[in-house]
Each structure stands twice: as structure tokens, then as C-alpha cells.
JSON list of C-alpha atoms in Angstrom, two decimals:
[
{"chain": "A", "resi": 1023, "resn": "MET", "atom": "CA", "xyz": [-11.18, 19.23, 29.73]},
{"chain": "A", "resi": 1024, "resn": "SER", "atom": "CA", "xyz": [-10.77, 18.49, 32.79]},
{"chain": "A", "resi": 1025, "resn": "VAL", "atom": "CA", "xyz": [-6.88, 19.78, 32.82]},
{"chain": "A", "resi": 1026, "resn": "GLY", "atom": "CA", "xyz": [-8.09, 23.01, 31.01]},
{"chain": "A", "resi": 1027, "resn": "LYS", "atom": "CA", "xyz": [-10.36, 24.02, 33.52]},
{"chain": "A", "resi": 1028, "resn": "SER", "atom": "CA", "xyz": [-8.82, 26.46, 36.29]},
{"chain": "A", "resi": 1029, "resn": "ASN", "atom": "CA", "xyz": [-6.98, 25.18, 39.40]},
{"chain": "A", "resi": 1030, "resn": "ALA", "atom": "CA", "xyz": [-7.01, 21.83, 37.48]},
{"chain": "A", "resi": 1031, "resn": "ALA", "atom": "CA", "xyz": [-3.72, 20.00, 37.56]},
{"chain": "A", "resi": 1032, "resn": "LEU", "atom": "CA", "xyz": [-1.94, 16.48, 36.28]},
{"chain": "A", "resi": 1033, "resn": "PRO", "atom": "CA", "xyz": [-1.97, 13.88, 38.83]},
{"chain": "A", "resi": 1034, "resn": "ALA", "atom": "CA", "xyz": [2.00, 13.51, 39.89]},
{"chain": "A", "resi": 1035, "resn": "ALA", "atom": "CA", "xyz": [4.16, 10.70, 37.80]},
{"chain": "A", "resi": 1036, "resn": "SER", "atom": "CA", "xyz": [3.92, 8.44, 41.34]},
{"chain": "A", "resi": 1037, "resn": "LEU", "atom": "CA", "xyz": [0.36, 7.92, 41.05]},
{"chain": "A", "resi": 1038, "resn": "LEU", "atom": "CA", "xyz": [-0.01, 6.85, 37.31]},
{"chain": "A", "resi": 1039, "resn": "PRO", "atom": "CA", "xyz": [-0.46, 2.97, 37.10]},
{"chain": "A", "resi": 1040, "resn": "GLU", "atom": "CA", "xyz": [2.99, 0.76, 36.69]},
{"chain": "A", "resi": 1041, "resn": "ARG", "atom": "CA", "xyz": [1.76, -0.98, 34.04]},
{"chain": "A", "resi": 1042, "resn": "TRP", "atom": "CA", "xyz": [1.10, 2.33, 31.84]},
{"chain": "A", "resi": 1043, "resn": "SER", "atom": "CA", "xyz": [4.90, 3.78, 32.55]},
{"chain": "A", "resi": 1044, "resn": "GLU", "atom": "CA", "xyz": [6.31, 0.28, 31.58]},
{"chain": "A", "resi": 1045, "resn": "GLU", "atom": "CA", "xyz": [4.28, -0.29, 28.49]},
{"chain": "A", "resi": 1046, "resn": "ASP", "atom": "CA", "xyz": [3.57, 3.37, 27.23]},
{"chain": "A", "resi": 1047, "resn": "PRO", "atom": "CA", "xyz": [6.16, 3.56, 23.87]},
{"chain": "A", "resi": 1048, "resn": "TYR", "atom": "CA", "xyz": [6.84, 7.38, 24.77]},
{"chain": "A", "resi": 1049, "resn": "VAL", "atom": "CA", "xyz": [8.65, 6.18, 27.88]},
{"chain": "A", "resi": 1050, "resn": "SER", "atom": "CA", "xyz": [9.26, 2.42, 26.68]},
{"chain": "A", "resi": 1051, "resn": "GLY", "atom": "CA", "xyz": [10.93, 3.48, 23.67]},
{"chain": "A", "resi": 1052, "resn": "ARG", "atom": "CA", "xyz": [9.28, 0.53, 21.93]},
{"chain": "A", "resi": 1053, "resn": "PRO", "atom": "CA", "xyz": [7.95, 1.40, 18.44]},
{"chain": "A", "resi": 1054, "resn": "VAL", "atom": "CA", "xyz": [4.47, 2.37, 18.55]},
{"chain": "A", "resi": 1055, "resn": "CYS", "atom": "CA", "xyz": [2.30, -0.20, 16.20]},
{"chain": "A", "resi": 1056, "resn": "ARG", "atom": "CA", "xyz": [5.06, -2.53, 16.58]},
{"chain": "A", "resi": 1057, "resn": "LYS", "atom": "CA", "xyz": [2.60, -5.74, 16.01]},
{"chain": "A", "resi": 1058, "resn": "LYS", "atom": "CA", "xyz": [2.52, -4.19, 11.95]},
{"chain": "A", "resi": 1059, "resn": "ILE", "atom": "CA", "xyz": [6.11, -4.42, 11.27]},
{"chain": "A", "resi": 1060, "resn": "LEU", "atom": "CA", "xyz": [7.05, -7.71, 10.50]},
{"chain": "A", "resi": 1061, "resn": "GLY", "atom": "CA", "xyz": [10.28, -9.37, 8.97]},
{"chain": "A", "resi": 1062, "resn": "GLU", "atom": "CA", "xyz": [9.45, -11.33, 5.59]},
{"chain": "A", "resi": 1063, "resn": "ARG", "atom": "CA", "xyz": [8.83, -15.12, 7.38]},
{"chain": "A", "resi": 1064, "resn": "ALA", "atom": "CA", "xyz": [6.02, -13.08, 9.78]},
{"chain": "A", "resi": 1065, "resn": "LEU", "atom": "CA", "xyz": [4.63, -11.12, 7.11]},
{"chain": "A", "resi": 1066, "resn": "LEU", "atom": "CA", "xyz": [4.46, -14.24, 4.74]},
{"chain": "A", "resi": 1067, "resn": "ARG", "atom": "CA", "xyz": [2.66, -15.93, 7.41]},
{"chain": "A", "resi": 1068, "resn": "GLU", "atom": "CA", "xyz": [0.16, -13.17, 8.26]},
{"chain": "A", "resi": 1069, "resn": "ILE", "atom": "CA", "xyz": [-1.07, -12.55, 4.79]},
{"chain": "A", "resi": 1070, "resn": "ALA", "atom": "CA", "xyz": [-1.32, -16.34, 4.25]},
{"chain": "A", "resi": 1071, "resn": "ARG", "atom": "CA", "xyz": [-3.62, -16.13, 7.64]},
{"chain": "A", "resi": 1072, "resn": "ARG", "atom": "CA", "xyz": [-5.24, -12.92, 5.85]},
{"chain": "A", "resi": 1073, "resn": "ARG", "atom": "CA", "xyz": [-5.95, -14.76, 2.81]},
{"chain": "A", "resi": 1074, "resn": "ARG", "atom": "CA", "xyz": [-7.49, -17.90, 4.55]},
{"chain": "A", "resi": 1075, "resn": "ALA", "atom": "CA", "xyz": [-10.18, -15.00, 6.20]},
{"chain": "A", "resi": 1076, "resn": "GLY", "atom": "CA", "xyz": [-10.64, -14.26, 2.38]},
{"chain": "A", "resi": 1077, "resn": "GLN", "atom": "CA", "xyz": [-9.01, -10.66, 2.59]},
{"chain": "A", "resi": 1078, "resn": "ARG", "atom": "CA", "xyz": [-7.77, -8.95, -0.41]},
{"chain": "A", "resi": 1079, "resn": "ILE", "atom": "CA", "xyz": [-4.12, -8.00, -0.53]},
{"chain": "A", "resi": 1080, "resn": "VAL", "atom": "CA", "xyz": [-3.12, -4.59, -1.56]},
{"chain": "A", "resi": 1081, "resn": "PHE", "atom": "CA", "xyz": [1.07, -3.86, -2.06]},
{"chain": "A", "resi": 1082, "resn": "THR", "atom": "CA", "xyz": [3.06, -0.99, -2.58]},
{"chain": "A", "resi": 1083, "resn": "ASN", "atom": "CA", "xyz": [6.72, -0.38, -1.88]},
{"chain": "A", "resi": 1084, "resn": "GLY", "atom": "CA", "xyz": [8.90, 3.15, -1.37]},
{"chain": "A", "resi": 1085, "resn": "CYS", "atom": "CA", "xyz": [11.43, 4.97, 0.55]},
{"chain": "A", "resi": 1086, "resn": "PHE", "atom": "CA", "xyz": [8.97, 6.82, 2.42]},
{"chain": "A", "resi": 1087, "resn": "ASP", "atom": "CA", "xyz": [11.37, 9.11, 3.83]},
{"chain": "A", "resi": 1088, "resn": "LEU", "atom": "CA", "xyz": [10.28, 12.24, 5.14]},
{"chain": "A", "resi": 1089, "resn": "LEU", "atom": "CA", "xyz": [6.17, 10.94, 5.22]},
{"chain": "A", "resi": 1090, "resn": "HIS", "atom": "CA", "xyz": [4.41, 14.04, 4.11]},
{"chain": "A", "resi": 1091, "resn": "PRO", "atom": "CA", "xyz": [0.53, 14.87, 3.16]},
{"chain": "A", "resi": 1092, "resn": "GLY", "atom": "CA", "xyz": [1.43, 13.45, -0.61]},
{"chain": "A", "resi": 1093, "resn": "HIS", "atom": "CA", "xyz": [2.45, 10.41, 0.54]},
{"chain": "A", "resi": 1094, "resn": "VAL", "atom": "CA", "xyz": [-1.27, 10.07, 3.08]},
{"chain": "A", "resi": 1095, "resn": "ARG", "atom": "CA", "xyz": [-3.69, 10.40, 0.15]},
{"chain": "A", "resi": 1096, "resn": "TYR", "atom": "CA", "xyz": [-1.44, 8.03, -2.05]},
{"chain": "A", "resi": 1097, "resn": "LEU", "atom": "CA", "xyz": [-1.70, 5.01, 0.87]},
{"chain": "A", "resi": 1098, "resn": "ARG", "atom": "CA", "xyz": [-5.14, 5.98, 1.58]},
{"chain": "A", "resi": 1099, "resn": "ALA", "atom": "CA", "xyz": [-6.42, 5.53, -1.60]},
{"chain": "A", "resi": 1100, "resn": "ALA", "atom": "CA", "xyz": [-4.28, 2.20, -2.37]},
{"chain": "A", "resi": 1101, "resn": "ARG", "atom": "CA", "xyz": [-5.64, 0.65, 0.98]},
{"chain": "A", "resi": 1102, "resn": "ARG", "atom": "CA", "xyz": [-9.32, 1.41, -0.89]},
{"chain": "A", "resi": 1103, "resn": "LEU", "atom": "CA", "xyz": [-8.18, -1.00, -3.15]},
{"chain": "A", "resi": 1104, "resn": "GLY", "atom": "CA", "xyz": [-8.44, -3.88, -0.90]},
{"chain": "A", "resi": 1105, "resn": "ASP", "atom": "CA", "xyz": [-8.66, -5.55, 2.66]},
{"chain": "A", "resi": 1106, "resn": "VAL", "atom": "CA", "xyz": [-5.01, -5.36, 3.58]},
{"chain": "A", "resi": 1107, "resn": "LEU", "atom": "CA", "xyz": [-2.49, -2.87, 2.55]},
{"chain": "A", "resi": 1108, "resn": "VAL", "atom": "CA", "xyz": [0.95, -4.34, 2.92]},
{"chain": "A", "resi": 1109, "resn": "VAL", "atom": "CA", "xyz": [4.05, -1.34, 2.24]},
{"chain": "A", "resi": 1110, "resn": "ALA", "atom": "CA", "xyz": [7.28, -2.64, 1.61]},
{"chain": "A", "resi": 1111, "resn": "ILE", "atom": "CA", "xyz": [10.35, -0.12, 2.42]},
{"chain": "A", "resi": 1112, "resn": "ASN", "atom": "CA", "xyz": [13.85, 0.69, 1.28]},
{"chain": "A", "resi": 1113, "resn": "SER", "atom": "CA", "xyz": [16.37, -0.39, 3.72]},
{"chain": "A", "resi": 1114, "resn": "ASP", "atom": "CA", "xyz": [18.79, 2.24, 4.39]},
{"chain": "A", "resi": 1115, "resn": "ALA", "atom": "CA", "xyz": [21.47, 0.75, 2.18]},
{"chain": "A", "resi": 1116, "resn": "SER", "atom": "CA", "xyz": [18.78, 0.16, -0.30]},
{"chain": "A", "resi": 1117, "resn": "VAL", "atom": "CA", "xyz": [18.05, 4.02, -0.19]},
{"chain": "A", "resi": 1118, "resn": "ARG", "atom": "CA", "xyz": [21.64, 5.22, -0.14]},
{"chain": "A", "resi": 1119, "resn": "ARG", "atom": "CA", "xyz": [22.18, 2.87, -3.39]},
{"chain": "A", "resi": 1120, "resn": "LEU", "atom": "CA", "xyz": [19.23, 4.20, -5.43]},
{"chain": "A", "resi": 1121, "resn": "LYS", "atom": "CA", "xyz": [19.68, 7.91, -3.91]},
{"chain": "A", "resi": 1122, "resn": "GLY", "atom": "CA", "xyz": [22.96, 8.90, -2.99]},
{"chain": "A", "resi": 1123, "resn": "PRO", "atom": "CA", "xyz": [25.10, 8.39, 0.42]},
{"chain": "A", "resi": 1124, "resn": "SER", "atom": "CA", "xyz": [23.00, 12.34, 2.00]},
{"chain": "A", "resi": 1125, "resn": "ARG", "atom": "CA", "xyz": [20.20, 9.66, 1.90]},
{"chain": "A", "resi": 1126, "resn": "PRO", "atom": "CA", "xyz": [17.73, 9.00, 3.54]},
{"chain": "A", "resi": 1127, "resn": "LEU", "atom": "CA", "xyz": [17.23, 11.37, 6.11]},
{"chain": "A", "resi": 1128, "resn": "VAL", "atom": "CA", "xyz": [15.10, 9.18, 8.43]},
{"chain": "A", "resi": 1129, "resn": "PRO", "atom": "CA", "xyz": [16.34, 5.55, 9.22]},
{"chain": "A", "resi": 1130, "resn": "GLN", "atom": "CA", "xyz": [14.56, 2.44, 8.50]},
{"chain": "A", "resi": 1131, "resn": "GLN", "atom": "CA", "xyz": [12.78, 1.58, 11.85]},
{"chain": "A", "resi": 1132, "resn": "ASP", "atom": "CA", "xyz": [11.56, 5.43, 11.98]},
{"chain": "A", "resi": 1133, "resn": "ARG", "atom": "CA", "xyz": [10.36, 5.30, 8.90]},
{"chain": "A", "resi": 1134, "resn": "ALA", "atom": "CA", "xyz": [8.52, 1.93, 9.45]},
{"chain": "A", "resi": 1135, "resn": "GLU", "atom": "CA", "xyz": [7.29, 2.98, 12.52]},
{"chain": "A", "resi": 1136, "resn": "VAL", "atom": "CA", "xyz": [5.67, 5.99, 11.24]},
{"chain": "A", "resi": 1137, "resn": "LEU", "atom": "CA", "xyz": [4.09, 4.17, 8.45]},
{"chain": "A", "resi": 1138, "resn": "ALA", "atom": "CA", "xyz": [2.86, 1.77, 10.86]},
{"chain": "A", "resi": 1139, "resn": "ALA", "atom": "CA", "xyz": [0.75, 4.19, 13.04]},
{"chain": "A", "resi": 1140, "resn": "LEU", "atom": "CA", "xyz": [-1.16, 5.18, 9.97]},
{"chain": "A", "resi": 1141, "resn": "GLU", "atom": "CA", "xyz": [-4.68, 3.59, 10.36]},
{"chain": "A", "resi": 1142, "resn": "VAL", "atom": "CA", "xyz": [-4.85, 3.02, 6.32]},
{"chain": "A", "resi": 1143, "resn": "VAL", "atom": "CA", "xyz": [-1.42, 0.79, 6.81]},
{"chain": "A", "resi": 1144, "resn": "ASP", "atom": "CA", "xyz": [-1.93, -2.55, 7.85]},
{"chain": "A", "resi": 1145, "resn": "LEU", "atom": "CA", "xyz": [1.51, -4.55, 7.33]},
{"chain": "A", "resi": 1146, "resn": "VAL", "atom": "CA", "xyz": [5.03, -2.67, 7.14]},
{"chain": "A", "resi": 1147, "resn": "THR", "atom": "CA", "xyz": [8.07, -4.88, 6.28]},
{"chain": "A", "resi": 1148, "resn": "ILE", "atom": "CA", "xyz": [11.60, -3.74, 5.72]},
{"chain": "A", "resi": 1149, "resn": "PHE", "atom": "CA", "xyz": [13.18, -4.98, 2.36]},
{"chain": "A", "resi": 1150, "resn": "ASP", "atom": "CA", "xyz": [17.36, -5.21, 1.30]},
{"chain": "A", "resi": 1151, "resn": "ASP", "atom": "CA", "xyz": [17.25, -5.19, -2.04]},
{"chain": "A", "resi": 1152, "resn": "ASP", "atom": "CA", "xyz": [17.43, -2.31, -5.04]},
{"chain": "A", "resi": 1153, "resn": "THR", "atom": "CA", "xyz": [13.50, -3.22, -6.12]},
{"chain": "A", "resi": 1154, "resn": "PRO", "atom": "CA", "xyz": [10.90, -5.19, -4.33]},
{"chain": "A", "resi": 1155, "resn": "GLU", "atom": "CA", "xyz": [10.58, -7.83, -7.07]},
{"chain": "A", "resi": 1156, "resn": "ARG", "atom": "CA", "xyz": [11.82, -10.79, -5.38]},
{"chain": "A", "resi": 1157, "resn": "LEU", "atom": "CA", "xyz": [9.46, -9.84, -2.38]},
{"chain": "A", "resi": 1158, "resn": "ILE", "atom": "CA", "xyz": [6.20, -9.47, -4.86]},
{"chain": "A", "resi": 1159, "resn": "ARG", "atom": "CA", "xyz": [6.86, -12.98, -6.18]},
{"chain": "A", "resi": 1160, "resn": "LYS", "atom": "CA", "xyz": [6.50, -14.29, -2.77]},
{"chain": "A", "resi": 1161, "resn": "ILE", "atom": "CA", "xyz": [3.52, -12.58, -1.78]},
{"chain": "A", "resi": 1162, "resn": "LEU", "atom": "CA", "xyz": [2.08, -12.39, -4.96]},
{"chain": "A", "resi": 1163, "resn": "PRO", "atom": "CA", "xyz": [-0.50, -9.79, -4.06]},
{"chain": "A", "resi": 1164, "resn": "ASP", "atom": "CA", "xyz": [-3.94, -8.92, -5.44]},
{"chain": "A", "resi": 1165, "resn": "VAL", "atom": "CA", "xyz": [-3.34, -5.55, -6.39]},
{"chain": "A", "resi": 1166, "resn": "LEU", "atom": "CA", "xyz": [-0.10, -4.00, -6.50]},
{"chain": "A", "resi": 1167, "resn": "VAL", "atom": "CA", "xyz": [0.04, -0.16, -6.68]},
{"chain": "A", "resi": 1168, "resn": "LYS", "atom": "CA", "xyz": [2.66, 2.69, -7.30]},
{"chain": "A", "resi": 1169, "resn": "GLY", "atom": "CA", "xyz": [2.78, 6.08, -7.43]},
{"chain": "A", "resi": 1170, "resn": "GLY", "atom": "CA", "xyz": [1.78, 8.08, -10.17]},
{"chain": "A", "resi": 1171, "resn": "ASP", "atom": "CA", "xyz": [5.36, 8.95, -11.55]},
{"chain": "A", "resi": 1172, "resn": "TRP", "atom": "CA", "xyz": [5.31, 4.93, -12.85]},
{"chain": "A", "resi": 1173, "resn": "PRO", "atom": "CA", "xyz": [3.84, 4.22, -15.52]},
{"chain": "A", "resi": 1174, "resn": "VAL", "atom": "CA", "xyz": [2.39, 0.70, -15.30]},
{"chain": "A", "resi": 1175, "resn": "SER", "atom": "CA", "xyz": [4.58, -0.93, -18.03]},
{"chain": "A", "resi": 1176, "resn": "ALA", "atom": "CA", "xyz": [7.43, 0.35, -15.59]},
{"chain": "A", "resi": 1177, "resn": "ILE", "atom": "CA", "xyz": [5.90, -1.21, -11.87]},
{"chain": "A", "resi": 1178, "resn": "VAL", "atom": "CA", "xyz": [8.61, -3.88, -11.15]},
{"chain": "A", "resi": 1179, "resn": "GLY", "atom": "CA", "xyz": [6.58, -6.94, -10.35]},
{"chain": "A", "resi": 1180, "resn": "ALA", "atom": "CA", "xyz": [3.51, -5.92, -12.61]},
{"chain": "A", "resi": 1181, "resn": "ASP", "atom": "CA", "xyz": [4.29, -9.22, -15.21]},
{"chain": "A", "resi": 1182, "resn": "VAL", "atom": "CA", "xyz": [4.45, -11.50, -11.96]},
{"chain": "A", "resi": 1183, "resn": "VAL", "atom": "CA", "xyz": [1.00, -10.27, -10.43]},
{"chain": "A", "resi": 1184, "resn": "ARG", "atom": "CA", "xyz": [-1.02, -9.99, -13.52]},
{"chain": "A", "resi": 1185, "resn": "ALA", "atom": "CA", "xyz": [0.49, -13.68, -14.47]},
{"chain": "A", "resi": 1186, "resn": "GLN", "atom": "CA", "xyz": [-1.57, -14.41, -11.22]},
{"chain": "A", "resi": 1187, "resn": "GLY", "atom": "CA", "xyz": [-4.80, -12.94, -12.30]},
{"chain": "A", "resi": 1188, "resn": "GLY", "atom": "CA", "xyz": [-3.83, -9.43, -9.94]},
{"chain": "A", "resi": 1189, "resn": "ARG", "atom": "CA", "xyz": [-4.62, -5.93, -10.78]},
{"chain": "A", "resi": 1190, "resn": "VAL", "atom": "CA", "xyz": [-1.79, -3.32, -11.36]},
{"chain": "A", "resi": 1191, "resn": "ARG", "atom": "CA", "xyz": [-2.63, 0.48, -10.35]},
{"chain": "A", "resi": 1192, "resn": "SER", "atom": "CA", "xyz": [-0.86, 3.85, -10.92]},
{"chain": "A", "resi": 1193, "resn": "LEU", "atom": "CA", "xyz": [-2.20, 5.78, -8.98]},
{"chain": "A", "resi": 1194, "resn": "PRO", "atom": "CA", "xyz": [-1.70, 9.80, -8.94]},
{"chain": "A", "resi": 1195, "resn": "TYR", "atom": "CA", "xyz": [0.24, 11.70, -6.29]},
{"chain": "A", "resi": 1196, "resn": "ALA", "atom": "CA", "xyz": [-0.83, 14.72, -4.82]},
{"chain": "A", "resi": 1197, "resn": "ARG", "atom": "CA", "xyz": [0.45, 17.82, -6.61]},
{"chain": "A", "resi": 1198, "resn": "GLY", "atom": "CA", "xyz": [3.30, 20.19, -5.10]},
{"chain": "A", "resi": 1199, "resn": "TYR", "atom": "CA", "xyz": [4.58, 17.14, -2.49]},
{"chain": "A", "resi": 1200, "resn": "SER", "atom": "CA", "xyz": [7.80, 15.87, -2.79]},
{"chain": "A", "resi": 1201, "resn": "THR", "atom": "CA", "xyz": [10.30, 14.50, -0.25]},
{"chain": "A", "resi": 1202, "resn": "SER", "atom": "CA", "xyz": [13.01, 15.61, -2.69]},
{"chain": "A", "resi": 1203, "resn": "ALA", "atom": "CA", "xyz": [11.65, 19.24, -2.94]},
{"chain": "A", "resi": 1204, "resn": "LEU", "atom": "CA", "xyz": [11.03, 19.43, 0.54]},
{"chain": "A", "resi": 1205, "resn": "VAL", "atom": "CA", "xyz": [14.56, 18.80, 1.31]},
{"chain": "A", "resi": 1206, "resn": "GLN", "atom": "CA", "xyz": [15.54, 21.74, -0.99]},
{"chain": "A", "resi": 1207, "resn": "ARG", "atom": "CA", "xyz": [12.94, 23.96, 0.21]},
{"chain": "A", "resi": 1208, "resn": "ILE", "atom": "CA", "xyz": [14.55, 22.99, 3.86]},
{"chain": "A", "resi": 1209, "resn": "LEU", "atom": "CA", "xyz": [18.31, 23.70, 2.65]},
{"chain": "A", "resi": 1210, "resn": "THR", "atom": "CA", "xyz": [17.46, 26.99, 0.96]},
{"chain": "A", "resi": 1211, "resn": "ARG", "atom": "CA", "xyz": [15.81, 28.34, 3.71]},
{"chain": "A", "resi": 1212, "resn": "GLN", "atom": "CA", "xyz": [18.79, 27.36, 5.87]},
{"chain": "A", "resi": 1213, "resn": "LYS", "atom": "CA", "xyz": [21.21, 29.06, 3.51]},
{"chain": "A", "resi": 1214, "resn": "LYS", "atom": "CA", "xyz": [18.90, 32.43, 3.51]},
{"chain": "A", "resi": 1215, "resn": "SER", "atom": "CA", "xyz": [18.58, 32.55, 7.40]},
{"chain": "A", "resi": 1216, "resn": "ALA", "atom": "CA", "xyz": [22.44, 32.37, 7.22]},
{"chain": "A", "resi": 1217, "resn": "ALA", "atom": "CA", "xyz": [23.38, 34.61, 5.39]},
{"chain": "A", "resi": 1218, "resn": "PRO", "atom": "CA", "xyz": [22.83, 37.91, 7.38]},
{"chain": "A", "resi": 1219, "resn": "THR", "atom": "CA", "xyz": [24.81, 35.98, 10.06]},
{"chain": "A", "resi": 1220, "resn": "THR", "atom": "CA", "xyz": [27.79, 35.59, 7.86]},
{"chain": "A", "resi": 1221, "resn": "GLN", "atom": "CA", "xyz": [27.70, 38.95, 6.13]},
{"chain": "A", "resi": 1222, "resn": "LEU", "atom": "CA", "xyz": [28.03, 40.29, 9.93]},
{"chain": "A", "resi": 1223, "resn": "ARG", "atom": "CA", "xyz": [30.89, 37.76, 10.79]},
{"chain": "A", "resi": 1224, "resn": "ASN", "atom": "CA", "xyz": [32.27, 39.28, 8.05]},
{"chain": "A", "resi": 1225, "resn": "ARG", "atom": "CA", "xyz": [31.89, 42.77, 7.89]},
{"chain": "A", "resi": 1226, "resn": "PRO", "atom": "CA", "xyz": [35.26, 44.92, 8.38]},
{"chain": "A", "resi": 1227, "resn": "THR", "atom": "CA", "xyz": [35.35, 46.52, 11.56]}
]
């Protein structure tokens, strides 16, 4: 509000606290919410601590390449099913094996950082397997969640979670949102915008 007034100005960089310039992610380059992004061992320790505190663990996984509103709504719905939402994302190598050499569009650390910045996401980890089954067996979440394009019978790890008395849920995706569709829309618009230039370039003189 102050800067928006007439004759107001931002302070010179030299007047800003040194600690701010050293610790702010924009300046330091370190990821925001990096305490949420954990390797497997640290993740298991943190989940054990949360369980001792009586918290209910919700687990979901995916590539989460090009995060869109459909992802955000899905994660909000998943978080309501418990106290701690753990999101496991496929590594870059895993995504390439599943979706081809042109994916992911966003590197794994950047995808993890974006997810960790969401208030509804409590913990983020990266796994290199084609499926999260091994990780699910170690975590044994109270609730296992996937998007609506996965019927409960096809959700990886469902039998493991149910055997431990947990729940498995398939939540509907928001209609009209898809990373693949978004990529296709971008490519289509690029082709359309490039077409006039190409035609002019090839026009005979």
C-alpha cells in the first residue's frame, strides 16, 4: 500500500537486511519449502514422528508435470482425508520411461519445489521406480489416493494398504485439465503463430 502511493519508492538494496539477502530463495537459489522435500530415509523418519503424534497419513503419487488447477483441486481433496499429505513424484528417468523421451517438461527438483510450496502438501519425495509400490510398502499410509482415471482395483499398492486396515480412494479429476492436453494446446498455438511467418518467407519475389 505504501509503495502504491505517489512519491513512494522501494528502499535501496544496500538498506535491506543482510540476512534477508542470504536466505531468501529468490536471491540464494535454494528451493522454497525445502524442509518439505525429503529423501526416502528422512521421509520415513518424519512419517514415524507424525504417526507417534497420532496423525493420519495420506499418500498419493504422480508425475505432476506442468502443475495445473486440476492437480491443485485433487491435492486439496486428498488432504482432507487425513492430517498429513505425502506426495511422491516420479523422477525424470522414471517419467521418461513411462511417457517417452520428450517428458518431463519440468525437471524433478522444480516439480518437487512447486508441490512443496502448496499449503495442502505436507511432504514431498522423489522415487525412481516405475511404480511407487516399494515406497508404499515402506510407508503403509492410512489412506492411499489416486486420480479418477485410476479405478480402485488398478491402484498400485491398494492390496498392501487394505491388508493393513487402510483405505484406498479414487478421486475424480477436475474436467478440462490435463498436462498432455495442455502440451498439445501449446504446440498447436505455436504452429499457428509460426505459419504466417513461414508463408511470408516462402512467398516468391
